[in-house]
């Protein structure tokens, strides 16, 4: 799937948003693919397996579905066994020898503590070169008269075209996963966090519960937000209000402070609907006894009592527990894209973009990440290209904790993250910076 993500993003950025043709192969031959900044992905449910088209033989689909770690880790068979050890949970990073990741980017990951058989976080980090399209004669293609007329009515910036291309790429990938489900019974879904650098700007696209922040001179700049039943409550409620058939008579789009009991019929209780940020009172009616569309708080919040994220790719087969109601209508594949203009600031070697899957953010705050950035980078030489890998490792170790009392514990004795943890650290200035 990662090859197709790279292909989709690269094609759409270069083509201004037109959907790419279905590839004959999931790989881009003889090319360096997709974003120089790194896009980790954190699957929610069993990861979707790769297949290039509905006509592919079953054995080909199965071969492409085999589990693997990022190629840049260069893991030997023995290294892969160590990476899969749930008891040891050794931190994995690219080797010091050989080709480094673009921009001296740092990376580290660790497997979960037994939650799933494999590390379900997947990552890639590559460079793609985007060239302007030319006509058959080789001359630059001139805009058509229709395009010129349209442009004179509405000005569209390069930035908005890139954002639209990235949004289109996410939608294309979601549709591709739907085709694979129909053609090969390939099921599953994932969150996606993608970073693209183009023409002096960084584009961060997020669909799910992975997150990214910039730490610049000690300042924290959020570059994404989590999409959960809590953060998207009003969008979910509005959809349930407009299309009540999606609730199947089993759920109510209204929210109450707690589950309404039958004995409370006719009584007044606090509630809020899709239009409200505050709370008001209503008289409890029979339909209010249905299960709430959004229930729980924090990390325990669930949509339709099933899933804790509200945006991502795939999951076309997902159903409400013990029901035939589909979840997919409420799961959006569109990312939120935030843009950071690198040309507006003078960046030093300690300014970084940190990308992390939910295994990091479940137990680590933005301020704690910023403190680790300052502590680790201040102890390293500014010209040392391995300093960003050291920082990624420190962030992963800090979230994982150490084995103690039949579990993984942080220094404050709170539980460490038992999930897969993947972290990229991308320097924004200093040696090895982009041009």
XYZ file of C-alpha atoms in Angstrom:
435
model
C 0.000 0.000 0.000
C 2.869 2.415 0.720
C 4.069 2.232 -2.879
C 0.622 3.230 -4.084
C 0.466 6.090 -1.551
C 3.778 7.390 -2.883
C 2.626 6.975 -6.479
C -0.703 8.699 -5.847
C 0.818 11.693 -4.031
C 3.614 12.100 -6.582
C 1.263 11.905 -9.570
C -1.374 14.192 -8.135
C 1.085 16.875 -7.076
C 2.647 16.862 -10.556
C -0.685 16.725 -12.413
C -2.533 19.392 -10.432
C -5.075 17.026 -8.902
C -6.166 14.734 -11.744
C -6.614 11.135 -10.508
C -3.784 8.880 -11.687
C -4.436 5.884 -13.950
C -4.518 2.548 -12.213
C -0.898 1.345 -12.155
C 0.193 -1.923 -13.756
C 2.519 -2.430 -10.818
C 2.434 -0.983 -7.307
C 6.035 0.172 -7.702
C 7.390 3.174 -9.577
C 10.205 1.747 -11.760
C 13.558 3.527 -11.640
C 12.220 6.401 -9.603
C 12.681 7.966 -6.217
C 9.226 8.143 -4.775
C 7.138 10.427 -2.682
C 7.605 12.812 0.070
C 11.129 13.665 1.224
C 9.496 14.306 4.556
C 8.319 11.098 6.094
C 4.781 9.690 6.173
C 4.199 7.169 8.961
C 0.938 5.219 8.974
C -0.724 3.699 12.008
C -3.276 1.032 11.140
C -6.397 0.909 13.300
C -7.432 -2.567 12.329
C -5.692 -5.359 10.341
C -3.647 -3.509 7.706
C -4.879 -3.629 4.131
C -2.881 -5.951 1.940
C -1.556 -4.759 -1.386
C -2.817 -5.714 -4.818
C -2.364 -3.776 -8.046
C -5.668 -4.562 -9.737
C -8.730 -6.762 -9.704
C -7.296 -9.081 -12.356
C -4.163 -9.964 -10.390
C -3.746 -13.668 -9.508
C -4.566 -14.522 -5.904
C -1.038 -15.752 -5.206
C 0.373 -12.403 -6.396
C -1.879 -10.517 -4.022
C -0.888 -12.810 -1.184
C 2.821 -12.370 -1.966
C 2.510 -8.605 -1.823
C 0.615 -8.905 1.435
C 3.556 -10.410 3.320
C 4.625 -8.449 6.379
C 7.711 -6.259 6.089
C 9.416 -3.398 7.856
C 10.521 -0.140 6.161
C 13.268 -0.913 3.651
C 15.451 1.898 4.981
C 15.883 -0.034 8.257
C 17.894 -2.646 6.296
C 16.943 -5.395 8.744
C 18.565 -8.810 8.367
C 16.494 -11.936 9.128
C 17.942 -11.891 12.626
C 17.242 -8.179 12.968
C 13.649 -8.728 11.922
C 13.241 -11.386 14.605
C 14.580 -8.966 17.214
C 12.243 -6.253 15.918
C 9.310 -8.667 16.324
C 10.199 -9.562 19.919
C 7.303 -8.335 22.080
C 9.181 -9.066 25.291
C 12.414 -7.227 24.479
C 10.865 -4.407 22.424
C 14.202 -3.313 20.981
C 14.203 0.110 19.331
C 14.922 -0.029 15.592
C 16.596 2.759 13.597
C 18.355 2.976 10.212
C 22.009 1.892 10.405
C 24.707 4.551 10.673
C 26.422 3.153 7.589
C 25.012 3.480 4.088
C 22.607 6.009 2.611
C 20.954 8.271 5.123
C 17.358 9.374 4.925
C 16.812 12.680 3.089
C 17.753 15.817 5.049
C 19.458 13.642 7.719
C 15.968 12.746 8.906
C 15.907 10.654 12.077
C 13.671 7.633 12.567
C 12.999 5.098 15.316
C 10.300 2.523 15.999
C 9.410 -0.198 18.482
C 6.873 -3.026 18.397
C 3.913 -3.247 20.745
C 3.908 -5.279 23.963
C 1.688 -8.035 22.596
C -1.293 -6.126 21.246
C -0.837 -7.610 17.760
C 1.478 -10.118 16.124
C 3.463 -7.589 14.119
C 4.348 -3.916 14.285
C 1.423 -2.473 12.340
C 2.973 0.982 11.947
C 4.369 1.363 8.434
C 6.595 4.153 7.184
C 8.411 5.395 4.093
C 10.702 8.326 3.359
C 11.790 9.101 -0.195
C 12.438 11.864 -2.703
C 10.386 12.390 -5.847
C 11.254 14.916 -8.548
C 8.279 16.723 -10.067
C 8.789 18.171 -13.541
C 6.487 20.486 -15.477
C 4.322 18.804 -18.099
C 5.220 19.427 -21.733
C 3.414 19.043 -25.023
C 4.309 16.400 -27.612
C 6.641 18.862 -29.363
C 8.559 19.393 -26.124
C 7.486 22.997 -25.631
C 5.831 23.977 -22.336
C 2.103 23.314 -22.487
C 0.042 26.471 -22.795
C -3.221 26.702 -20.857
C -6.306 26.162 -22.940
C -8.679 29.042 -23.679
C -11.231 27.508 -21.351
C -8.680 27.336 -18.530
C -7.683 30.951 -19.140
C -11.296 32.072 -18.994
C -11.852 30.126 -15.796
C -8.669 31.476 -14.193
C -9.694 35.056 -14.927
C -12.817 34.485 -12.840
C -11.162 32.834 -9.857
C -7.523 32.912 -8.860
C -6.190 29.592 -7.587
C -2.845 29.568 -5.775
C -0.143 26.940 -6.116
C -0.636 26.142 -2.444
C -4.323 25.362 -2.890
C -3.535 23.123 -5.869
C -1.051 21.112 -3.806
C -3.525 20.821 -0.927
C -6.208 19.637 -3.335
C -3.835 17.125 -4.905
C -3.015 15.646 -1.517
C -6.696 15.466 -0.582
C -7.379 13.740 -3.897
C -4.577 11.259 -3.231
C -6.182 10.200 0.055
C -9.553 9.753 -1.645
C -7.929 7.766 -4.468
C -6.253 5.443 -1.959
C -9.545 4.903 -0.140
C -11.248 3.996 -3.420
C -8.375 1.658 -4.323
C -8.793 -0.168 -1.020
C -12.504 -0.520 -1.763
C -11.670 -2.097 -5.141
C -9.275 -4.533 -3.505
C -11.910 -5.539 -0.998
C -14.370 -6.309 -3.798
C -11.837 -8.021 -6.048
C -9.687 -9.940 -3.583
C -11.510 -9.884 -0.253
C -8.669 -7.715 1.074
C -9.962 -6.011 4.194
C -8.725 -3.605 6.837
C -8.012 0.066 7.325
C -5.387 2.491 8.534
C -4.714 6.014 9.653
C -2.319 8.085 7.548
C 0.022 10.980 8.305
C 1.839 12.361 5.249
C 4.344 15.197 4.880
C 5.202 16.697 1.495
C 7.884 19.328 0.857
C 7.397 21.348 -2.334
C 8.546 24.802 -3.442
C 9.655 25.973 -0.022
C 6.575 24.809 1.875
C 5.837 21.792 4.056
C 2.371 20.242 3.751
C 1.236 18.011 6.621
C -1.837 15.878 5.864
C -3.439 13.833 8.617
C -6.365 11.425 8.682
C -6.501 9.592 11.997
C -4.851 9.794 15.389
C -1.181 10.202 14.453
C 0.135 13.740 14.957
C 2.917 16.153 14.002
C 4.371 19.230 15.678
C 7.127 21.699 14.866
C 9.500 22.659 17.657
C 11.141 25.974 16.674
C 13.349 27.817 19.148
C 11.436 26.153 21.976
C 8.052 27.150 20.544
C 5.519 24.405 19.787
C 3.582 24.710 16.522
C 0.886 22.024 16.077
C 0.811 20.759 12.480
C -2.101 18.353 12.874
C -4.806 17.282 15.272
C -6.295 13.952 16.231
C -9.571 12.952 14.611
C -11.551 11.137 17.278
C -15.244 10.838 18.221
C -14.681 13.700 20.668
C -12.939 16.115 18.284
C -15.410 15.393 15.459
C -18.558 15.044 17.554
C -20.524 17.718 15.690
C -19.648 16.378 12.222
C -20.774 12.886 13.232
C -23.947 14.185 14.857
C -24.799 16.298 11.802
C -24.459 13.263 9.534
C -26.658 11.207 11.865
C -29.201 14.042 11.947
C -29.311 14.462 8.162
C -29.296 10.730 7.411
C -31.025 8.973 10.324
C -31.156 5.743 8.318
C -27.421 5.375 8.981
C -28.252 5.002 12.682
C -30.535 2.045 11.949
C -32.876 2.788 14.825
C -30.094 1.593 17.182
C -28.365 4.909 17.903
C -29.309 8.497 18.690
C -27.340 11.428 17.318
C -27.921 13.368 20.548
C -25.318 13.412 23.307
C -26.110 13.111 27.009
C -23.736 13.352 29.978
C -24.366 9.641 30.609
C -26.425 6.777 29.243
C -30.148 7.452 29.643
C -32.068 4.827 31.665
C -35.687 3.693 30.964
C -36.774 4.896 34.399
C -35.821 8.455 33.358
C -38.473 8.698 30.632
C -40.313 12.022 30.952
C -37.601 13.546 33.138
C -35.384 16.482 32.147
C -31.734 15.843 31.338
C -28.811 17.777 29.903
C -28.119 17.166 26.219
C -26.508 18.696 23.131
C -27.066 18.172 19.434
C -25.101 18.767 16.239
C -25.459 22.558 16.477
C -24.455 22.973 20.110
C -21.160 23.484 21.894
C -22.859 24.081 25.239
C -25.498 22.057 27.077
C -29.249 22.506 27.533
C -32.156 20.543 29.041
C -34.688 18.385 27.230
C -37.460 16.014 28.246
C -36.368 12.400 27.786
C -38.362 10.556 25.122
C -38.375 6.913 24.028
C -35.904 7.392 21.163
C -33.421 8.954 23.600
C -32.951 5.506 25.150
C -31.008 4.400 22.071
C -27.254 4.017 22.332
C -25.445 7.340 21.740
C -23.619 7.788 18.440
C -20.623 9.109 20.409
C -19.926 7.680 23.836
C -17.046 7.722 26.297
C -14.355 10.309 26.934
C -10.708 10.747 26.031
C -8.980 7.650 24.703
C -12.061 5.609 25.618
C -14.365 7.605 23.324
C -15.961 5.427 20.655
C -18.124 6.031 17.620
C -21.103 3.679 17.460
C -19.469 1.773 20.340
C -16.911 0.397 17.870
C -14.012 2.612 16.796
C -11.942 5.384 18.368
C -10.908 7.311 15.230
C -13.111 9.075 12.705
C -10.856 9.612 9.684
C -8.614 7.234 7.785
C -8.360 4.908 4.809
C -10.215 1.666 4.183
C -12.416 -0.157 6.715
C -15.090 -0.530 4.039
C -16.147 -3.809 5.656
C -16.329 -2.577 9.251
C -19.646 -3.112 11.027
C -21.021 -2.134 14.417
C -20.390 -4.874 16.957
C -23.176 -7.507 16.857
C -24.926 -5.566 14.082
C -25.032 -5.167 10.317
C -24.780 -1.372 10.476
C -21.774 -0.112 8.461
C -19.265 2.238 10.088
C -17.766 3.549 6.849
C -20.329 6.325 6.161
C -19.050 8.096 9.284
C -15.340 7.497 8.522
C -13.931 10.268 6.331
C -10.929 9.570 4.111
C -10.220 13.283 3.634
C -7.223 14.614 5.582
C -6.766 17.965 7.202
C -3.802 19.637 5.468
C -1.749 22.279 7.251
C 0.940 24.326 5.520
C 4.205 25.685 6.934
C 6.234 28.167 4.869
C 9.898 27.456 5.485
C 11.005 30.655 3.754
C 9.380 32.889 6.372
C 11.832 32.007 9.157
C 15.517 31.532 9.806
C 15.816 28.002 11.170
C 18.641 26.676 13.293
C 19.813 23.028 13.460
C 17.654 22.459 16.570
C 14.379 23.336 14.800
C 12.591 20.120 13.877
C 9.324 18.641 12.661
C 8.327 15.639 14.793
C 5.912 13.037 13.418
C 4.590 10.320 15.696
C 2.005 7.589 15.645
C -0.538 7.320 18.440
C 1.829 5.121 20.445
C 3.901 8.238 21.143
C 1.096 10.718 21.807
C -0.918 8.366 24.024
C 1.593 8.900 26.827
C 3.612 11.982 25.779
C 2.510 15.612 25.629
C 3.702 18.293 23.205
C 5.633 19.982 26.018
C 7.393 16.741 26.952
C 8.395 16.208 23.321
C 9.748 19.764 23.133
C 11.725 19.214 26.349
C 13.259 16.032 24.898
C 14.143 17.907 21.708
C 16.006 20.530 23.723
C 17.738 17.996 25.993
C 18.965 15.658 23.250
C 19.933 18.151 20.557
C 21.733 20.472 22.975
C 23.931 17.520 23.948
C 24.866 16.787 20.300
C 27.191 18.606 17.945
C 25.193 20.771 15.477
C 27.047 19.201 12.538
C 26.406 15.611 13.637
C 23.884 14.149 11.136
C 23.012 11.282 13.512
C 21.671 13.701 16.159
C 18.145 13.459 14.723
C 18.151 9.670 14.893
C 19.304 9.944 18.506
C 16.363 12.252 19.176
C 13.887 9.871 17.521
C 15.255 7.025 19.640
C 14.954 9.100 22.817
C 11.315 9.921 22.044
C 10.484 6.261 21.399
C 12.294 5.088 24.541
C 10.584 7.783 26.599
C 7.133 6.639 25.456
C 7.905 2.920 25.720
C 9.328 3.023 29.240
C 11.235 0.191 30.887
C 10.035 -3.297 31.882
C 8.959 -3.264 35.520
C 6.155 -4.781 37.584
C 4.917 -7.021 34.756
C 4.610 -4.124 32.369
C 6.344 -1.164 30.778
C 6.641 1.800 33.110
C 7.628 5.440 32.734
C 9.928 7.162 35.263
C 6.853 8.412 37.159
C 5.698 4.773 37.407
C 2.757 5.367 35.071
C 2.179 2.819 32.343
C 4.240 3.347 29.211
C 2.804 2.886 25.763
C 1.965 -0.723 24.959
C 1.235 0.200 21.356
C 3.523 0.284 18.339
C 5.523 3.528 18.356
C 7.042 5.172 15.264
C 8.731 8.577 15.189
C 10.294 10.704 12.448
C 12.410 13.786 13.258
C 12.911 16.091 10.266
C 15.398 18.969 10.668
C 14.202 22.322 9.349
C 17.560 24.070 9.224
C 21.288 23.724 9.622
C 23.674 21.342 7.841
C 22.117 19.200 5.164
C 19.091 21.462 4.814
C 17.172 21.674 1.566
C 17.578 24.261 -1.127
